[in-house]
Amino acid sequence: MRILPLALILSLTACAQQPPRDDSLYQALGGQAGITRIVEGMLLNIAGDRRIVRHFEDIDIVRLRDKLVEQICAEAGGPCAYTGDSMEESHKGQQLTPSDFNALVENLQDAMDAEGTPVPAQNRLLARLAPMRGQVIER
């Protein structure tokens, strides 16, 4: 009988020792609703961007939207878990160039501007997404 209470105490202690998740960026982006609006705005911007729209012609745009929302939510410290493919797998065979990547980032920034996202929050998000550049270009 003593094992169960001890196990319970140990598990509660372990939970109590974990640092709280920093969701300040998630909150600055407007939470789930704000991130969804940013992603949808970015996709609308891409639809009108002749530089890169061709890369999005044969994809399931609803699935892409959902996975981008998950990914940004997770990267921003929100309660989401990204369930999509790796960046390498998602972009395999597309031979994306640095210019393509930069155009997408411009469309994301324009969407964040339109949403009224503060520049420091934009910079924090872009810094978290920047490491993906090498996983996307020329794959």
PDB file of C-alpha atoms in Angstrom:
ATOM      1  CA  MET A   1       0.000   0.000   0.000  1.00  0.00           C
ATOM      2  CA  ARG A   2       2.890   2.406   0.539  1.00  0.00           C
ATOM      3  CA  ILE A   3       4.156   2.047  -3.036  1.00  0.00           C
ATOM      4  CA  LEU A   4       1.160   3.757  -4.627  1.00  0.00           C
ATOM      5  CA  PRO A   5       1.295   6.893  -2.478  1.00  0.00           C
ATOM      6  CA  LEU A   6       5.072   7.123  -2.927  1.00  0.00           C
ATOM      7  CA  ALA A   7       4.732   6.748  -6.710  1.00  0.00           C
ATOM      8  CA  LEU A   8       2.038   9.398  -6.720  1.00  0.00           C
ATOM      9  CA  ILE A   9       4.186  11.793  -4.690  1.00  0.00           C
ATOM     10  CA  LEU A  10       7.183  11.213  -6.967  1.00  0.00           C
ATOM     11  CA  SER A  11       5.160  11.835 -10.109  1.00  0.00           C
ATOM     12  CA  LEU A  12       3.637  15.012  -8.677  1.00  0.00           C
ATOM     13  CA  THR A  13       7.087  16.221  -7.623  1.00  0.00           C
ATOM     14  CA  ALA A  14       8.436  15.574 -11.125  1.00  0.00           C
ATOM     15  CA  CYS A  15       5.589  17.581 -12.641  1.00  0.00           C
ATOM     16  CA  ALA A  16       6.103  20.423 -10.210  1.00  0.00           C
ATOM     17  CA  GLN A  17       9.813  20.656 -11.095  1.00  0.00           C
ATOM     18  CA  GLN A  18       9.250  21.158 -14.819  1.00  0.00           C
ATOM     19  CA  PRO A  19       9.645  24.793 -15.830  1.00  0.00           C
ATOM     20  CA  PRO A  20       6.466  26.435 -17.108  1.00  0.00           C
ATOM     21  CA  ARG A  21       6.159  26.594 -20.881  1.00  0.00           C
ATOM     22  CA  ASP A  22       6.833  30.051 -22.274  1.00  0.00           C
ATOM     23  CA  ASP A  23       3.805  30.811 -24.420  1.00  0.00           C
ATOM     24  CA  SER A  24       4.442  34.562 -24.643  1.00  0.00           C
ATOM     25  CA  LEU A  25       5.119  34.407 -28.394  1.00  0.00           C
ATOM     26  CA  TYR A  26       2.003  32.306 -28.919  1.00  0.00           C
ATOM     27  CA  GLN A  27       0.012  34.950 -27.047  1.00  0.00           C
ATOM     28  CA  ALA A  28       1.680  37.820 -28.963  1.00  0.00           C
ATOM     29  CA  LEU A  29       0.640  36.160 -32.231  1.00  0.00           C
ATOM     30  CA  GLY A  30      -2.974  36.132 -31.051  1.00  0.00           C
ATOM     31  CA  GLY A  31      -3.160  32.515 -29.929  1.00  0.00           C
ATOM     32  CA  GLN A  32      -4.722  29.878 -32.143  1.00  0.00           C
ATOM     33  CA  ALA A  33      -7.109  32.313 -33.839  1.00  0.00           C
ATOM     34  CA  GLY A  34      -4.352  34.844 -34.586  1.00  0.00           C
ATOM     35  CA  ILE A  35      -2.002  32.196 -35.953  1.00  0.00           C
ATOM     36  CA  THR A  36      -4.782  30.828 -38.162  1.00  0.00           C
ATOM     37  CA  ARG A  37      -5.454  34.317 -39.556  1.00  0.00           C
ATOM     38  CA  ILE A  38      -1.731  34.875 -40.162  1.00  0.00           C
ATOM     39  CA  VAL A  39      -1.367  31.553 -42.001  1.00  0.00           C
ATOM     40  CA  GLU A  40      -4.494  32.160 -44.082  1.00  0.00           C
ATOM     41  CA  GLY A  41      -3.258  35.669 -44.917  1.00  0.00           C
ATOM     42  CA  MET A  42       0.124  34.294 -45.933  1.00  0.00           C
ATOM     43  CA  LEU A  43      -1.505  31.702 -48.199  1.00  0.00           C
ATOM     44  CA  LEU A  44      -3.680  34.374 -49.809  1.00  0.00           C
ATOM     45  CA  ASN A  45      -0.560  36.488 -50.363  1.00  0.00           C
ATOM     46  CA  ILE A  46       1.207  33.508 -51.932  1.00  0.00           C
ATOM     47  CA  ALA A  47      -1.785  32.923 -54.240  1.00  0.00           C
ATOM     48  CA  GLY A  48      -1.120  36.349 -55.729  1.00  0.00           C
ATOM     49  CA  ASP A  49       2.672  36.045 -55.797  1.00  0.00           C
ATOM     50  CA  ARG A  50       3.845  35.068 -59.274  1.00  0.00           C
ATOM     51  CA  ARG A  51       7.319  34.340 -57.909  1.00  0.00           C
ATOM     52  CA  ILE A  52       6.243  31.270 -55.929  1.00  0.00           C
ATOM     53  CA  VAL A  53       2.578  30.429 -56.532  1.00  0.00           C
ATOM     54  CA  ARG A  54       3.557  27.623 -58.916  1.00  0.00           C
ATOM     55  CA  HIS A  55       5.011  25.670 -55.976  1.00  0.00           C
ATOM     56  CA  PHE A  56       1.553  25.526 -54.392  1.00  0.00           C
ATOM     57  CA  GLU A  57      -0.565  24.552 -57.414  1.00  0.00           C
ATOM     58  CA  ASP A  58      -0.803  20.796 -56.870  1.00  0.00           C
ATOM     59  CA  ILE A  59      -1.124  20.579 -53.101  1.00  0.00           C
ATOM     60  CA  ASP A  60      -3.979  20.156 -50.665  1.00  0.00           C
ATOM     61  CA  ILE A  61      -4.196  23.764 -49.494  1.00  0.00           C
ATOM     62  CA  VAL A  62      -6.502  22.964 -46.548  1.00  0.00           C
ATOM     63  CA  ARG A  63      -4.064  20.360 -45.232  1.00  0.00           C
ATOM     64  CA  LEU A  64      -1.178  22.778 -45.775  1.00  0.00           C
ATOM     65  CA  ARG A  65      -3.025  25.473 -43.840  1.00  0.00           C
ATOM     66  CA  ASP A  66      -3.732  23.096 -40.973  1.00  0.00           C
ATOM     67  CA  LYS A  67      -0.134  21.852 -40.777  1.00  0.00           C
ATOM     68  CA  LEU A  68       1.277  25.391 -40.951  1.00  0.00           C
ATOM     69  CA  VAL A  69      -1.021  26.465 -38.111  1.00  0.00           C
ATOM     70  CA  GLU A  70       0.143  23.461 -36.062  1.00  0.00           C
ATOM     71  CA  GLN A  71       3.775  24.149 -36.825  1.00  0.00           C
ATOM     72  CA  ILE A  72       3.695  27.861 -36.013  1.00  0.00           C
ATOM     73  CA  CYS A  73       1.626  27.211 -32.900  1.00  0.00           C
ATOM     74  CA  ALA A  74       4.182  24.661 -31.673  1.00  0.00           C
ATOM     75  CA  GLU A  75       7.176  26.841 -32.587  1.00  0.00           C
ATOM     76  CA  ALA A  76       5.582  29.772 -30.750  1.00  0.00           C
ATOM     77  CA  GLY A  77       5.224  27.786 -27.528  1.00  0.00           C
ATOM     78  CA  GLY A  78       1.519  27.136 -27.906  1.00  0.00           C
ATOM     79  CA  PRO A  79      -0.375  23.998 -26.938  1.00  0.00           C
ATOM     80  CA  CYS A  80      -0.047  22.381 -30.377  1.00  0.00           C
ATOM     81  CA  ALA A  81       2.057  19.480 -31.574  1.00  0.00           C
ATOM     82  CA  TYR A  82       3.231  19.455 -35.187  1.00  0.00           C
ATOM     83  CA  THR A  83       2.031  16.248 -36.849  1.00  0.00           C
ATOM     84  CA  GLY A  84       3.191  16.891 -40.403  1.00  0.00           C
ATOM     85  CA  ASP A  85       6.120  15.520 -42.350  1.00  0.00           C
ATOM     86  CA  SER A  86       9.651  16.752 -41.761  1.00  0.00           C
ATOM     87  CA  MET A  87      10.680  19.846 -43.688  1.00  0.00           C
ATOM     88  CA  GLU A  88      13.104  17.756 -45.733  1.00  0.00           C
ATOM     89  CA  GLU A  89      10.383  15.286 -46.701  1.00  0.00           C
ATOM     90  CA  SER A  90       7.783  17.986 -47.395  1.00  0.00           C
ATOM     91  CA  HIS A  91      10.069  19.826 -49.800  1.00  0.00           C
ATOM     92  CA  LYS A  92      11.824  16.851 -51.381  1.00  0.00           C
ATOM     93  CA  GLY A  93      12.261  17.237 -55.130  1.00  0.00           C
ATOM     94  CA  GLN A  94      11.029  20.829 -55.240  1.00  0.00           C
ATOM     95  CA  GLN A  95      14.469  22.383 -55.737  1.00  0.00           C
ATOM     96  CA  LEU A  96      13.430  25.568 -53.933  1.00  0.00           C
ATOM     97  CA  THR A  97      15.883  28.436 -54.163  1.00  0.00           C
ATOM     98  CA  PRO A  98      16.868  31.041 -51.587  1.00  0.00           C
ATOM     99  CA  SER A  99      14.712  33.494 -53.575  1.00  0.00           C
ATOM    100  CA  ASP A 100      11.694  31.189 -53.219  1.00  0.00           C
ATOM    101  CA  PHE A 101      12.259  30.947 -49.476  1.00  0.00           C
ATOM    102  CA  ASN A 102      12.671  34.713 -49.144  1.00  0.00           C
ATOM    103  CA  ALA A 103       9.448  35.309 -51.079  1.00  0.00           C
ATOM    104  CA  LEU A 104       7.557  33.033 -48.693  1.00  0.00           C
ATOM    105  CA  VAL A 105       9.020  34.886 -45.697  1.00  0.00           C
ATOM    106  CA  GLU A 106       7.955  38.217 -47.247  1.00  0.00           C
ATOM    107  CA  ASN A 107       4.417  36.870 -47.624  1.00  0.00           C
ATOM    108  CA  LEU A 108       4.450  35.735 -43.988  1.00  0.00           C
ATOM    109  CA  GLN A 109       5.694  39.147 -42.833  1.00  0.00           C
ATOM    110  CA  ASP A 110       3.016  40.908 -44.881  1.00  0.00           C
ATOM    111  CA  ALA A 111       0.366  38.677 -43.296  1.00  0.00           C
ATOM    112  CA  MET A 112       1.688  39.453 -39.811  1.00  0.00           C
ATOM    113  CA  ASP A 113       1.711  43.177 -40.620  1.00  0.00           C
ATOM    114  CA  ALA A 114      -1.888  42.969 -41.833  1.00  0.00           C
ATOM    115  CA  GLU A 115      -2.814  41.182 -38.601  1.00  0.00           C
ATOM    116  CA  GLY A 116      -1.151  43.916 -36.526  1.00  0.00           C
ATOM    117  CA  THR A 117       1.462  41.573 -35.064  1.00  0.00           C
ATOM    118  CA  PRO A 118       4.070  43.610 -33.180  1.00  0.00           C
ATOM    119  CA  VAL A 119       7.483  43.663 -34.900  1.00  0.00           C
ATOM    120  CA  PRO A 120       9.288  42.114 -31.892  1.00  0.00           C
ATOM    121  CA  ALA A 121       6.883  39.150 -32.032  1.00  0.00           C
ATOM    122  CA  GLN A 122       7.413  38.867 -35.790  1.00  0.00           C
ATOM    123  CA  ASN A 123      11.164  38.806 -35.265  1.00  0.00           C
ATOM    124  CA  ARG A 124      10.889  36.159 -32.547  1.00  0.00           C
ATOM    125  CA  LEU A 125       8.801  33.923 -34.802  1.00  0.00           C
ATOM    126  CA  LEU A 126      11.107  34.388 -37.785  1.00  0.00           C
ATOM    127  CA  ALA A 127      14.112  33.545 -35.591  1.00  0.00           C
ATOM    128  CA  ARG A 128      12.432  30.287 -34.576  1.00  0.00           C
ATOM    129  CA  LEU A 129      11.553  29.414 -38.168  1.00  0.00           C
ATOM    130  CA  ALA A 130      14.924  30.433 -39.673  1.00  0.00           C
ATOM    131  CA  PRO A 131      16.678  27.103 -38.971  1.00  0.00           C
ATOM    132  CA  MET A 132      14.196  25.440 -41.341  1.00  0.00           C
ATOM    133  CA  ARG A 133      15.730  27.323 -44.265  1.00  0.00           C
ATOM    134  CA  GLY A 134      18.448  24.722 -44.706  1.00  0.00           C
ATOM    135  CA  GLN A 135      15.894  21.934 -44.512  1.00  0.00           C
ATOM    136  CA  VAL A 136      13.825  23.434 -47.350  1.00  0.00           C
ATOM    137  CA  ILE A 137      16.178  24.937 -49.944  1.00  0.00           C
ATOM    138  CA  GLU A 138      17.329  22.814 -52.879  1.00  0.00           C
ATOM    139  CA  ARG A 139      15.818  19.565 -51.564  1.00  0.00           C
TER     140      ARG A 139
END
